[in-house]
Amino acid sequence: MNDVERALQTFYSMKLKNIMPSVASMPIVTVDSPIIDVLKLLRTRHHVWVVNNKKEMKLEGVIRYLDVICILLPPENTKARLGNISTVFKSILGGAEKASDVMERNVMTIDEDATVLDALTKMRRYRVQILAIVDENNILRGEISLRLLIDEFLRLMKVGGVQWLQNGSSSPSE
């Protein structure tokens, strides 16, 4: 087994709880937060987690950067299809006022004891780039994104003294 394969095996087996950022650094709003607060966060973030309140931190939903389009468009510009009528009401002009009005309720989650391999597998299966890390009571504990996983893999490669060459082989870094 070469150095890159060893690094990947270590990477795959890492527990998410050991690499996830602290909840304090995450973009979080409550269900009753005004949409303006959500938009302010989305200027610099790709998503905002929505919780019931800051004390309990029960995960209720997520608002993604691309959801802003539906929030800002007038309702008549949103195509309402059978089973998708709710997007009409996610517009500010359609009556949306707070985070709970515009959030996506079906959030992809994963347990904090899951491994990097578990997270990557779930991301690929459901074509998502970020997962909420929750406990058994659906309390938000952290998040894991593809970007964080890339950073962690690169950190691991550097720490392990391995340089990954384009042809797929590895050599000790100098």
GROMACS .gro file of C-alpha atoms in nm:
model
  174
    1MET     CA    1   0.000   0.000   0.000
    2ASN     CA    2   0.149   0.336  -0.100
    3ASP     CA    3   0.140   0.660   0.098
    4VAL     CA    4  -0.168   0.801  -0.077
    5GLU     CA    5  -0.365   0.481  -0.020
    6ARG     CA    6  -0.265   0.484   0.348
    7ALA     CA    7  -0.368   0.850   0.376
    8LEU     CA    8  -0.703   0.775   0.211
    9GLN     CA    9  -0.769   0.483   0.446
   10THR     CA   10  -0.701   0.710   0.744
   11PHE     CA   11  -0.917   0.982   0.591
   12TYR     CA   12  -1.211   0.746   0.525
   13SER     CA   13  -1.213   0.618   0.883
   14MET     CA   14  -1.204   0.962   1.051
   15LYS     CA   15  -1.506   1.042   1.266
   16LEU     CA   16  -1.703   1.350   1.161
   17LYS     CA   17  -1.715   1.477   1.520
   18ASN     CA   18  -1.336   1.514   1.507
   19ILE     CA   19  -1.332   1.739   1.200
   20MET     CA   20  -1.662   1.930   1.205
   21PRO     CA   21  -1.652   2.302   1.288
   22SER     CA   22  -1.802   2.428   1.612
   23VAL     CA   23  -2.170   2.519   1.609
   24ALA     CA   24  -2.073   2.873   1.709
   25SER     CA   25  -1.904   2.923   1.370
   26MET     CA   26  -2.200   2.797   1.167
   27PRO     CA   27  -2.466   3.011   0.996
   28ILE     CA   28  -2.777   2.951   1.210
   29VAL     CA   29  -3.110   3.129   1.240
   30THR     CA   30  -3.429   3.041   1.425
   31VAL     CA   31  -3.763   2.959   1.259
   32ASP     CA   32  -3.896   3.305   1.349
   33SER     CA   33  -3.592   3.499   1.219
   34PRO     CA   34  -3.685   3.766   0.964
   35ILE     CA   35  -3.598   3.689   0.601
   36ILE     CA   36  -3.371   3.995   0.601
   37ASP     CA   37  -3.148   3.825   0.860
   38VAL     CA   38  -3.136   3.513   0.641
   39LEU     CA   39  -3.040   3.719   0.336
   40LYS     CA   40  -2.764   3.897   0.529
   41LEU     CA   41  -2.607   3.560   0.614
   42LEU     CA   42  -2.649   3.428   0.261
   43ARG     CA   43  -2.442   3.715   0.122
   44THR     CA   44  -2.133   3.533   0.244
   45ARG     CA   45  -2.250   3.176   0.301
   46HIS     CA   46  -2.395   2.903   0.079
   47HIS     CA   47  -2.657   2.793   0.331
   48VAL     CA   48  -2.820   2.878   0.663
   49TRP     CA   49  -2.941   2.617   0.912
   50VAL     CA   50  -3.280   2.683   1.071
   51VAL     CA   51  -3.337   2.568   1.430
   52ASN     CA   52  -3.639   2.590   1.661
   53ASN     CA   53  -3.452   2.818   1.904
   54LYS     CA   54  -3.091   2.893   2.000
   55LYS     CA   55  -3.123   2.713   2.334
   56GLU     CA   56  -3.255   2.375   2.218
   57MET     CA   57  -3.101   2.384   1.867
   58LYS     CA   58  -3.347   2.132   1.717
   59LEU     CA   59  -3.288   2.127   1.341
   60GLU     CA   60  -3.596   2.238   1.150
   61GLY     CA   61  -3.462   2.314   0.802
   62VAL     CA   62  -3.206   2.469   0.574
   63ILE     CA   63  -3.207   2.764   0.336
   64ARG     CA   64  -2.959   2.744   0.051
   65TYR     CA   65  -2.804   3.029  -0.143
   66LEU     CA   66  -2.994   2.931  -0.459
   67ASP     CA   67  -3.324   2.948  -0.267
   68VAL     CA   68  -3.283   3.327  -0.268
   69ILE     CA   69  -3.406   3.331  -0.627
   70CYS     CA   70  -3.750   3.206  -0.519
   71ILE     CA   71  -3.749   3.443  -0.221
   72LEU     CA   72  -3.683   3.749  -0.438
   73LEU     CA   73  -3.894   3.660  -0.743
   74PRO     CA   74  -4.259   3.769  -0.750
   75PRO     CA   75  -4.498   3.474  -0.716
   76GLU     CA   76  -4.621   3.498  -1.075
   77ASN     CA   77  -4.265   3.429  -1.197
   78THR     CA   78  -4.247   3.105  -1.001
   79LYS     CA   79  -4.383   2.809  -1.191
   80ALA     CA   80  -4.627   2.627  -0.970
   81ARG     CA   81  -4.639   2.259  -1.052
   82LEU     CA   82  -4.838   1.987  -0.886
   83GLY     CA   83  -4.655   1.900  -0.567
   84ASN     CA   84  -4.442   2.215  -0.587
   85ILE     CA   85  -4.698   2.486  -0.507
   86SER     CA   86  -4.505   2.580  -0.191
   87THR     CA   87  -4.239   2.765  -0.393
   88VAL     CA   88  -4.501   3.031  -0.478
   89PHE     CA   89  -4.537   3.108  -0.109
   90LYS     CA   90  -4.161   3.127  -0.054
   91SER     CA   91  -4.157   3.466  -0.224
   92ILE     CA   92  -4.149   3.781  -0.012
   93LEU     CA   93  -4.432   3.914  -0.229
   94GLY     CA   94  -4.613   3.584  -0.180
   95GLY     CA   95  -4.624   3.645   0.195
   96ALA     CA   96  -4.298   3.494   0.321
   97GLU     CA   97  -4.173   3.687   0.623
   98LYS     CA   98  -3.958   3.457   0.833
   99ALA     CA   99  -3.710   3.173   0.796
  100SER     CA  100  -3.973   2.902   0.846
  101ASP     CA  101  -4.164   3.036   0.545
  102VAL     CA  102  -3.876   2.976   0.305
  103MET     CA  103  -3.674   2.689   0.455
  104GLU     CA  104  -3.643   2.342   0.306
  105ARG     CA  105  -3.776   2.101   0.567
  106ASN     CA  106  -3.619   1.785   0.424
  107VAL     CA  107  -3.261   1.820   0.540
  108MET     CA  108  -2.992   1.562   0.472
  109THR     CA  109  -2.844   1.467   0.807
  110ILE     CA  110  -2.577   1.237   0.941
  111ASP     CA  111  -2.468   1.123   1.286
  112GLU     CA  112  -2.157   1.276   1.445
  113ASP     CA  113  -2.011   0.926   1.495
  114ALA     CA  114  -2.030   0.857   1.121
  115THR     CA  115  -1.708   0.842   0.922
  116VAL     CA  116  -1.582   1.052   0.634
  117LEU     CA  117  -1.656   0.756   0.405
  118ASP     CA  118  -2.017   0.751   0.531
  119ALA     CA  119  -2.050   1.124   0.459
  120LEU     CA  120  -1.897   1.100   0.111
  121THR     CA  121  -2.121   0.806   0.026
  122LYS     CA  122  -2.433   0.992   0.138
  123MET     CA  123  -2.330   1.309  -0.046
  124ARG     CA  124  -2.283   1.117  -0.367
  125ARG     CA  125  -2.602   0.915  -0.330
  126TYR     CA  126  -2.821   1.221  -0.270
  127ARG     CA  127  -2.618   1.467  -0.478
  128VAL     CA  128  -2.565   1.714  -0.194
  129GLN     CA  129  -2.251   1.897  -0.089
  130ILE     CA  130  -2.336   1.956   0.275
  131LEU     CA  131  -2.487   1.750   0.556
  132ALA     CA  132  -2.620   1.860   0.893
  133ILE     CA  133  -2.466   1.664   1.179
  134VAL     CA  134  -2.734   1.582   1.435
  135ASP     CA  135  -2.773   1.362   1.740
  136GLU     CA  136  -3.050   1.108   1.801
  137ASN     CA  137  -3.288   1.392   1.906
  138ASN     CA  138  -3.227   1.589   1.584
  139ILE     CA  139  -3.023   1.849   1.774
  140LEU     CA  140  -2.781   2.032   1.543
  141ARG     CA  141  -2.426   1.945   1.648
  142GLY     CA  142  -2.231   2.054   1.342
  143GLU     CA  143  -2.204   2.033   0.967
  144ILE     CA  144  -1.984   1.864   0.715
  145SER     CA  145  -1.935   1.993   0.365
  146LEU     CA  146  -1.744   1.873   0.065
  147ARG     CA  147  -1.519   2.178   0.107
  148LEU     CA  148  -1.436   2.080   0.466
  149LEU     CA  149  -1.362   1.724   0.354
  150ILE     CA  150  -1.129   1.848   0.079
  151ASP     CA  151  -0.949   2.071   0.331
  152GLU     CA  152  -0.913   1.782   0.575
  153PHE     CA  153  -0.779   1.549   0.306
  154LEU     CA  154  -0.523   1.808   0.195
  155ARG     CA  155  -0.421   1.869   0.557
  156LEU     CA  156  -0.379   1.496   0.609
  157MET     CA  157  -0.165   1.467   0.297
  158LYS     CA  158   0.058   1.751   0.410
  159VAL     CA  159   0.091   1.616   0.765
  160GLY     CA  160   0.169   1.270   0.629
  161GLY     CA  161   0.448   1.411   0.417
  162VAL     CA  162   0.293   1.278   0.098
  163GLN     CA  163   0.289   1.468  -0.227
  164TRP     CA  164   0.024   1.348  -0.466
  165LEU     CA  165   0.155   1.360  -0.820
  166GLN     CA  166  -0.070   1.394  -1.125
  167ASN     CA  167  -0.003   1.044  -1.251
  168GLY     CA  168  -0.149   0.903  -0.932
  169SER     CA  169   0.175   0.798  -0.767
  170SER     CA  170   0.304   0.951  -0.450
  171SER     CA  171   0.638   1.060  -0.320
  172PRO     CA  172   0.757   1.207   0.008
  173SER     CA  173   0.723   1.585   0.003
  174GLU     CA  174   1.037   1.787   0.035
   0.00000   0.00000   0.00000
